[in-house]
PDB file of C-alpha atoms in Angstrom:
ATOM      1  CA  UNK A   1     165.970 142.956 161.276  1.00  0.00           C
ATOM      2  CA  UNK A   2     163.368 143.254 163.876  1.00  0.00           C
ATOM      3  CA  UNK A   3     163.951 143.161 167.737  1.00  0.00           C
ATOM      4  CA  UNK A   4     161.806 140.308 169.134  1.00  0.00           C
ATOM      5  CA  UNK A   5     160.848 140.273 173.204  1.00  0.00           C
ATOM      6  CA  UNK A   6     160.280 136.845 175.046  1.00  0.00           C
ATOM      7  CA  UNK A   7     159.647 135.569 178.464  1.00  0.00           C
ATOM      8  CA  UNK A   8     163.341 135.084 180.459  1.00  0.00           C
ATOM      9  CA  UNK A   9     161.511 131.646 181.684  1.00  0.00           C
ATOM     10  CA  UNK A  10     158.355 129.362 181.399  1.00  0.00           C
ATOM     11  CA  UNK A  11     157.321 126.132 183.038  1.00  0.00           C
ATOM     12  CA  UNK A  12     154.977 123.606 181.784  1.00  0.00           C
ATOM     13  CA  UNK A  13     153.487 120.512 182.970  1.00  0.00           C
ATOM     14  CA  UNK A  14     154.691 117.561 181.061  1.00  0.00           C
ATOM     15  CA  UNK A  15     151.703 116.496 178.906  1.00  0.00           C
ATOM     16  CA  UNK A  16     150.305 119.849 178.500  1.00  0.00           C
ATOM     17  CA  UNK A  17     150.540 122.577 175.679  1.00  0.00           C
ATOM     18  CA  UNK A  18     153.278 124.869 176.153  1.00  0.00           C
ATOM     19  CA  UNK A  19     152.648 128.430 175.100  1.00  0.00           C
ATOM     20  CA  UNK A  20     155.472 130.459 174.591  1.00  0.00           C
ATOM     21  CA  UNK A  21     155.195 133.790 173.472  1.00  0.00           C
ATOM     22  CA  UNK A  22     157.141 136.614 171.248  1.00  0.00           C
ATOM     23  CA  UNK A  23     156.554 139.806 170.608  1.00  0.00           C
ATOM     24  CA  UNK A  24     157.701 141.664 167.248  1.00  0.00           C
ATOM     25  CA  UNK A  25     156.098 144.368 167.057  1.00  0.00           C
ATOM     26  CA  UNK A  26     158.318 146.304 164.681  1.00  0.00           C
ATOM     27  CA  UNK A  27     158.568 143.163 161.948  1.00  0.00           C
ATOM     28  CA  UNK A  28     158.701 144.403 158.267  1.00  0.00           C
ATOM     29  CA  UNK A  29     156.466 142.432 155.263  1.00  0.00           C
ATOM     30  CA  UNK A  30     158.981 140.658 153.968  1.00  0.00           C
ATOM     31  CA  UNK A  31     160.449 139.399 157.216  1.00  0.00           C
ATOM     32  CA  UNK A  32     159.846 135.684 158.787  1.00  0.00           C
ATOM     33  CA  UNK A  33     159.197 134.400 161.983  1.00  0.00           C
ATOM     34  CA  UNK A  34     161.645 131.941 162.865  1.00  0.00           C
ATOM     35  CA  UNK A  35     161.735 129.378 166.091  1.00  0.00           C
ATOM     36  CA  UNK A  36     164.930 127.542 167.565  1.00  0.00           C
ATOM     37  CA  UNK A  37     165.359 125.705 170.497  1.00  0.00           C
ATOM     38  CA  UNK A  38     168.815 124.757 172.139  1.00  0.00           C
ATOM     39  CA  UNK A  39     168.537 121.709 174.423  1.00  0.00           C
ATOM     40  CA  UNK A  40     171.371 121.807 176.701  1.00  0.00           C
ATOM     41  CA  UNK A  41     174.589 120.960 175.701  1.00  0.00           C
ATOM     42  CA  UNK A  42     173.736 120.841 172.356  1.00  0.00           C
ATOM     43  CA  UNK A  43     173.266 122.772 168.966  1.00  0.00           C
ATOM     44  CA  UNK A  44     170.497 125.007 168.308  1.00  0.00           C
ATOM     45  CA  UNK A  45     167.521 123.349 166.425  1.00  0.00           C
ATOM     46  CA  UNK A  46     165.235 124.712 163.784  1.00  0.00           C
ATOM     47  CA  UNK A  47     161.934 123.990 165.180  1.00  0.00           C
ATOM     48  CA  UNK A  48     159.510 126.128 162.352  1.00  0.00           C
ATOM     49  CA  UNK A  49     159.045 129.400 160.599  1.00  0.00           C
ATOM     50  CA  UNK A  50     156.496 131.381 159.273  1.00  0.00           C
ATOM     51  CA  UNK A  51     155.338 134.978 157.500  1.00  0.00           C
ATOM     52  CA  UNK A  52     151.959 135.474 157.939  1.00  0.00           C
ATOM     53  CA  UNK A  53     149.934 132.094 157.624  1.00  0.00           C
ATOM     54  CA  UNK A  54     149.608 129.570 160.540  1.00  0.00           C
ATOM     55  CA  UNK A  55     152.308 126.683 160.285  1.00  0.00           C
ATOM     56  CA  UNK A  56     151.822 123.024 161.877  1.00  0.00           C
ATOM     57  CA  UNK A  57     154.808 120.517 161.714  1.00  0.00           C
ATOM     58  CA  UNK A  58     155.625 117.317 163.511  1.00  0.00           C
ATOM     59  CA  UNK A  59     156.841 119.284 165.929  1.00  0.00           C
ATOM     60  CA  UNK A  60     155.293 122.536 166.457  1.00  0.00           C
ATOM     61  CA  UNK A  61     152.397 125.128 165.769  1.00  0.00           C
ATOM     62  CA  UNK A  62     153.281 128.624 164.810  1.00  0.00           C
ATOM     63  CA  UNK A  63     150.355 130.920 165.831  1.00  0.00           C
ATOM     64  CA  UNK A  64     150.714 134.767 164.041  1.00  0.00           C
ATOM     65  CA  UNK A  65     148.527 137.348 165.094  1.00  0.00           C
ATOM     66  CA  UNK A  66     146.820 139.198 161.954  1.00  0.00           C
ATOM     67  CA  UNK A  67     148.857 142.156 162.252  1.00  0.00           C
ATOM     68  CA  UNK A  68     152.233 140.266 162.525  1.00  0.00           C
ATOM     69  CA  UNK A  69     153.179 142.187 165.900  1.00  0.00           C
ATOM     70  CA  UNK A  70     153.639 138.620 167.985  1.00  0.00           C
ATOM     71  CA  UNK A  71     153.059 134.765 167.583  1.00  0.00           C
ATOM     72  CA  UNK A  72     153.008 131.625 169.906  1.00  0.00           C
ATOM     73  CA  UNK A  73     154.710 128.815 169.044  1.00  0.00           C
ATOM     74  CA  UNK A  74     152.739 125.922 170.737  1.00  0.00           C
ATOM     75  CA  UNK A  75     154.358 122.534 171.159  1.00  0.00           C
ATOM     76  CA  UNK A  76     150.968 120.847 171.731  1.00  0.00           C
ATOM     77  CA  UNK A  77     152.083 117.736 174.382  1.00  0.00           C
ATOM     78  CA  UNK A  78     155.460 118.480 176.231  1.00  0.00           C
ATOM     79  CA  UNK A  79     157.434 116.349 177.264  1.00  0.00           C
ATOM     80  CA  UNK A  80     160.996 116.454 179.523  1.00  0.00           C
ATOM     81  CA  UNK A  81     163.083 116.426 176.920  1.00  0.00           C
ATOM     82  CA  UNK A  82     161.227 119.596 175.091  1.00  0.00           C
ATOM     83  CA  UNK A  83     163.431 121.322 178.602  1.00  0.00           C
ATOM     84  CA  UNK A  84     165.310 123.581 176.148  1.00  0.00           C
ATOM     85  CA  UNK A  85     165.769 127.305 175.623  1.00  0.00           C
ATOM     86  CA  UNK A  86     163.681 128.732 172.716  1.00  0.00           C
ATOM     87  CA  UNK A  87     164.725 131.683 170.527  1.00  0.00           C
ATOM     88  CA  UNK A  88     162.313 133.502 168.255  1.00  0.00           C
ATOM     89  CA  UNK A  89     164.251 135.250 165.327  1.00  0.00           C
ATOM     90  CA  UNK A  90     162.626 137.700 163.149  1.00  0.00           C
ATOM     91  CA  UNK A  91     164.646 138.065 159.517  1.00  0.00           C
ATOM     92  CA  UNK A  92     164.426 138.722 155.851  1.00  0.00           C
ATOM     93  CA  UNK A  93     164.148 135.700 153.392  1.00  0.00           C
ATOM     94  CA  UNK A  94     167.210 134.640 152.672  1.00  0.00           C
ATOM     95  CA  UNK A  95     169.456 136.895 155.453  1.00  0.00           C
ATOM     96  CA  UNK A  96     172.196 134.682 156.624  1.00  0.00           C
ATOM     97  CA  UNK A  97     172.024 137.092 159.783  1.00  0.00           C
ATOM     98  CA  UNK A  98     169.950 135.916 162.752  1.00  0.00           C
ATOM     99  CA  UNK A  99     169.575 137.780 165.358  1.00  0.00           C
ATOM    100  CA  UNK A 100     169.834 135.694 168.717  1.00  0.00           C
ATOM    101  CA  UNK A 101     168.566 136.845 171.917  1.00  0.00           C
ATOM    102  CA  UNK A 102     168.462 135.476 175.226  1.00  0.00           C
ATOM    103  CA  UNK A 103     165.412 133.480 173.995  1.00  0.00           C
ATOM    104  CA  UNK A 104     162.968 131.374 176.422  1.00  0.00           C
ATOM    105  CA  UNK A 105     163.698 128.994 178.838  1.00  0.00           C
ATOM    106  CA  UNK A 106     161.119 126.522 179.227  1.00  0.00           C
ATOM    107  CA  UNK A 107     160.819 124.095 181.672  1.00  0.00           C
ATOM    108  CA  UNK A 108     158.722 120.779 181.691  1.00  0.00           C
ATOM    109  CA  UNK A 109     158.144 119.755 184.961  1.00  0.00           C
ATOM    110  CA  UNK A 110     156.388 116.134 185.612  1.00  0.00           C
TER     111      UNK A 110
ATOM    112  CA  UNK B   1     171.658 111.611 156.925  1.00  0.00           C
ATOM    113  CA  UNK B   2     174.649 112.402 159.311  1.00  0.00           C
ATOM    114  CA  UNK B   3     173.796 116.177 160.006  1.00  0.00           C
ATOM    115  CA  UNK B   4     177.102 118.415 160.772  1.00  0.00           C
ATOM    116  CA  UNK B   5     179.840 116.910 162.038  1.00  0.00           C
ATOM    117  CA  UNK B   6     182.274 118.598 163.877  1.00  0.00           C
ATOM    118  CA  UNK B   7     185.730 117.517 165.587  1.00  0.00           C
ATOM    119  CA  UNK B   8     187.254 117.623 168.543  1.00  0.00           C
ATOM    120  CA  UNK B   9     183.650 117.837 170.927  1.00  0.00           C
ATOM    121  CA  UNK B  10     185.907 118.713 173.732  1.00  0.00           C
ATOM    122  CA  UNK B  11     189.165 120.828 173.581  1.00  0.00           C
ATOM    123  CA  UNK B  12     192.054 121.650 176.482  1.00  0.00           C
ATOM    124  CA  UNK B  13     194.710 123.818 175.654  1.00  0.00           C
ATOM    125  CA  UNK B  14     196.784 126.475 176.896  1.00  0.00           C
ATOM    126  CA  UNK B  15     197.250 129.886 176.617  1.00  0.00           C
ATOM    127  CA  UNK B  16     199.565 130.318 173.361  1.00  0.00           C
ATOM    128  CA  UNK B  17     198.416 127.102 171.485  1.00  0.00           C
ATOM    129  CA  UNK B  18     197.373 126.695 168.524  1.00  0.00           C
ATOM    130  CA  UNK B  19     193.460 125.175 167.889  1.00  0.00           C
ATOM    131  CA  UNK B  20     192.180 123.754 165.032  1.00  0.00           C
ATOM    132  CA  UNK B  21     188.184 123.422 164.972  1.00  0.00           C
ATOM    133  CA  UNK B  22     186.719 120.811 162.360  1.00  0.00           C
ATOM    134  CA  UNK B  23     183.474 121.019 160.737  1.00  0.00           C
ATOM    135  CA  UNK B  24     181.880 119.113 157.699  1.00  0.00           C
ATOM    136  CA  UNK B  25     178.783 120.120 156.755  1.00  0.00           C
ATOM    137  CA  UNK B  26     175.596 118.422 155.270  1.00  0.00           C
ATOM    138  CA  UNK B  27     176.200 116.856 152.123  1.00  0.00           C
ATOM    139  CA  UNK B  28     174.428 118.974 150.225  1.00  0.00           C
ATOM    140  CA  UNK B  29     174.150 122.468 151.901  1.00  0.00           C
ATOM    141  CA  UNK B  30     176.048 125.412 150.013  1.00  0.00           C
ATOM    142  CA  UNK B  31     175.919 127.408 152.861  1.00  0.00           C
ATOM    143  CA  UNK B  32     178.217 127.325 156.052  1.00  0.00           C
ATOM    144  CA  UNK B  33     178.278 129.061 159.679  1.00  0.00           C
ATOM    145  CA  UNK B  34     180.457 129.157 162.227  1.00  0.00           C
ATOM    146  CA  UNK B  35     179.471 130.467 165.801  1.00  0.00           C
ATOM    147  CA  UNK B  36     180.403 130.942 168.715  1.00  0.00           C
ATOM    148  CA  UNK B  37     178.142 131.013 171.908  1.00  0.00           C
ATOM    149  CA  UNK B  38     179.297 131.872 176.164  1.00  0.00           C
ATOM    150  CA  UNK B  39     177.210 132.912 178.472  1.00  0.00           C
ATOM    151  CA  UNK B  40     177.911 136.468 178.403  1.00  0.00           C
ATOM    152  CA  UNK B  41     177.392 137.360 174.815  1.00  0.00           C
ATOM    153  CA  UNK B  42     174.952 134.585 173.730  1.00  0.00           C
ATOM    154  CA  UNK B  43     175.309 132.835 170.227  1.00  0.00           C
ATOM    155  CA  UNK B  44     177.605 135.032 167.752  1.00  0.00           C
ATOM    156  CA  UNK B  45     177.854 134.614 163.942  1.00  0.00           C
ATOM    157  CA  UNK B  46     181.791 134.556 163.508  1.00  0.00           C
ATOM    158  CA  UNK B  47     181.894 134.384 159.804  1.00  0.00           C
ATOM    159  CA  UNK B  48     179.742 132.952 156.811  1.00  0.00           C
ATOM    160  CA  UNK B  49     180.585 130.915 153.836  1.00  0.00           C
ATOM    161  CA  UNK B  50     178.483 130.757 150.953  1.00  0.00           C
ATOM    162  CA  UNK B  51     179.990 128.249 147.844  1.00  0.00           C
ATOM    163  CA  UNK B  52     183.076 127.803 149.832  1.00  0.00           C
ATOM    164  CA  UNK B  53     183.890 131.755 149.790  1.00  0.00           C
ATOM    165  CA  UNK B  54     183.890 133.775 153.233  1.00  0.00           C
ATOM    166  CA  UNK B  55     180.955 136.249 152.120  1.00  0.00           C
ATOM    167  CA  UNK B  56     181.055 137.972 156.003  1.00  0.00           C
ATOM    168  CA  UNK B  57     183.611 137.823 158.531  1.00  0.00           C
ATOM    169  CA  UNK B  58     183.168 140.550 160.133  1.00  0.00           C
ATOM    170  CA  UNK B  59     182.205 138.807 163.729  1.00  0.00           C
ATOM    171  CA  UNK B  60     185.764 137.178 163.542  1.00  0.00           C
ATOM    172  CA  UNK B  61     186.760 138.719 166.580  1.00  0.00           C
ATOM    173  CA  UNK B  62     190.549 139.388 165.724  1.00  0.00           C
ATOM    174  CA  UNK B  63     193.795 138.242 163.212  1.00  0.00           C
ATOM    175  CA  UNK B  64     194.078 135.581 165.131  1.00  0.00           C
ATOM    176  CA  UNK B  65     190.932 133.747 164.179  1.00  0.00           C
ATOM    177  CA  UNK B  66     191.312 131.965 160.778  1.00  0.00           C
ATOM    178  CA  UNK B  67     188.540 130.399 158.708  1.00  0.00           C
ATOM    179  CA  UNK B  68     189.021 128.281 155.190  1.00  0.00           C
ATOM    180  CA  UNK B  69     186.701 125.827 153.397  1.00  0.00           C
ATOM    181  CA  UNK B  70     188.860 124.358 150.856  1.00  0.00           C
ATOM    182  CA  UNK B  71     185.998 122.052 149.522  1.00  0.00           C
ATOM    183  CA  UNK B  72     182.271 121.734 149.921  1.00  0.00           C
ATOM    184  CA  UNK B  73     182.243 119.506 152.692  1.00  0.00           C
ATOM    185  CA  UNK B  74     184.992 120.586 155.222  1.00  0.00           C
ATOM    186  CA  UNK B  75     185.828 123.456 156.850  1.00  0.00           C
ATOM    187  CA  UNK B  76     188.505 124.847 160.055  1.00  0.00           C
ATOM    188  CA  UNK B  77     188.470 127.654 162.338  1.00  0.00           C
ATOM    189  CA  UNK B  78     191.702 128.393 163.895  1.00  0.00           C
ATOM    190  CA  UNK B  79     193.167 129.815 166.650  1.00  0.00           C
ATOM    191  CA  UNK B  80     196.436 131.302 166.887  1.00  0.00           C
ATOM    192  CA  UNK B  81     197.882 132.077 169.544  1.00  0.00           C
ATOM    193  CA  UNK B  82     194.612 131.286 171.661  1.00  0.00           C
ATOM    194  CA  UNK B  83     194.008 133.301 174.893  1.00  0.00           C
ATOM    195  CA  UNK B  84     191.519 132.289 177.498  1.00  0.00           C
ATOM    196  CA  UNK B  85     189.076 134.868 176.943  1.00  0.00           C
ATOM    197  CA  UNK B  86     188.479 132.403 173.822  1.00  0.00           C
ATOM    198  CA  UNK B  87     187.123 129.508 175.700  1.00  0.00           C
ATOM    199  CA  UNK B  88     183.422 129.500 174.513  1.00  0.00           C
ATOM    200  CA  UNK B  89     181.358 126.490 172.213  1.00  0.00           C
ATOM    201  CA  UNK B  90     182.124 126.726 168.945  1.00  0.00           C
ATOM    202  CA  UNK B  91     179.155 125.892 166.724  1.00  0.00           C
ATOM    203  CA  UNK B  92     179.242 124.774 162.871  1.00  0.00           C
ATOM    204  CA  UNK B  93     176.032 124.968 161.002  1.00  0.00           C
ATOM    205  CA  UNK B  94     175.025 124.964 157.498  1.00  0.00           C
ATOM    206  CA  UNK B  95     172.335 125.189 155.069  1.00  0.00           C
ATOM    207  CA  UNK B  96     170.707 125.315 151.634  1.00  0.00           C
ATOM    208  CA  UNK B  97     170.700 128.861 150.061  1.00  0.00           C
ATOM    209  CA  UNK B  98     166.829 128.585 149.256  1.00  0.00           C
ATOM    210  CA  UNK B  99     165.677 131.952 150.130  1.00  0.00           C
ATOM    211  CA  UNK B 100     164.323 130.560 153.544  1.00  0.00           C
ATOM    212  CA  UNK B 101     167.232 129.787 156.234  1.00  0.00           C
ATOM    213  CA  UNK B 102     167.087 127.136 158.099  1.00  0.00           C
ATOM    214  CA  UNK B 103     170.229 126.380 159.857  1.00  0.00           C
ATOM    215  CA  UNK B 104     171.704 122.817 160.434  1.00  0.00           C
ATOM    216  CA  UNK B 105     173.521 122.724 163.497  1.00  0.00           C
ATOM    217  CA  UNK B 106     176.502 120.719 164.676  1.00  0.00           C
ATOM    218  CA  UNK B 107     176.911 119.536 168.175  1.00  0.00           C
ATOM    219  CA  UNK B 108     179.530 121.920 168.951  1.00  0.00           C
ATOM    220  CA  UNK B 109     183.283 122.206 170.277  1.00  0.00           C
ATOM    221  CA  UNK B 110     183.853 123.074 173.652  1.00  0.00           C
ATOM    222  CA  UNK B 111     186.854 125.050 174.070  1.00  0.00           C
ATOM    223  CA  UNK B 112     188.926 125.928 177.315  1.00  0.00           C
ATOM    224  CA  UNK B 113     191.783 128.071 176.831  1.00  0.00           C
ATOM    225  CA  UNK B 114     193.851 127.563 180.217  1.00  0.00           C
TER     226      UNK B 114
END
């Protein structure tokens, strides 16, 4: 699987976009982009994935650059409680195997 | 729906015991994790189940980690004897063996090993 590089930390305002960044710049055609956060305390989340097409859920944007080497996930309006270290896993469809770094930690100041 | 539940949240014990880790996954999900995260070595895959078989345990860190699923919706890590270089969070997760994986996870164990 692919090695993906983030940001040790972010800050946001709350009630701004947070931006947070990864960079994967050796991700295969098959493989997925993948976002978690872990709030603290608590279990990691699934928060969206993609392969090469924007993705939009309730929760999040996924932003992929054409030639797959990084993406932004964008949580459009953060709040406190989106305080949380992110992790953005690269893997192949269907690999029980995710890689977790040291992922992002962002947080939303008032 | 519930999500994965897993049993005891917290966990004292000392050095020599014997731990038993609960986890019943989401009705549903063929697929079962169980991980374990501290601060030095991040979030570790300890061993997979897939249809209630162990498919990987190869992060199962030594014989005296255990893992069964006797039925679809239960599964136990053990410890035996535990040390304290053991204390960690143990996290359960599961999912559906679609092709895409998402991972469900539980709210994890928190084990110290005195």
């Amino acid at each position: 699987d692919a090695k993906t590089t983030q940001p040790t930390s972010m800050d946001c305002a709350e009630g701004r976009a947070a931006n947070l960044p990864c960079n994967h710049s050796t991700i295969s055609g098959n493989e997925y982009v993948y976002w978690y956060r872990q709030i603290h305390s608590q279990g990691p989340q699934y928060i969206i994935h993609g392969l090469k097409n924007n993705e939009t859920n309730e929760m999040a944007s996924l932003i992929i650059t054409e030639d797959r080497k990084s993406s932004t996930l964008i949580l459009p309006h953060a709040t406190l409680r989106d305080t949380a270290v992110y992790y953005c896993i690269v893997s192949l469809a269907g690999n029980y195997q995710l890689i977790w770094g040291a992922g992002t930690k962002l947080i939303i100041k008032p | 729906d519930a999500g994965v539940i897993q049993s005891p949240r917290h966990e004292v014990t000392e050095m020599g015991q014997e731990v038993t880790l609960r986890c019943k996954p989401i009705s549903g999900h063929n697929s079962l994790f169980w991980y374990r995260q501290t601060m030095m070595r991040g979030l570790e895959l300890l061993i997979y189940f897939n249809n209630n078989v162990p498919i990987d345990d190869s992060g199962m860190p030594e014989d005296r980690f255990s893992a069964k699923m006797p039925n679809a919706s239960f599964s136990t890590l053990k410890i035996q004897p535990s040390e304290p270089r053991d204390s960690a969070v143990y996290f359960c997760a599961s999912s559906i063996r679609t092709g895409k994986e998402t991972q469900y996870f539980g709210p994890g164990t928190r084990l110290l090993v005195l």
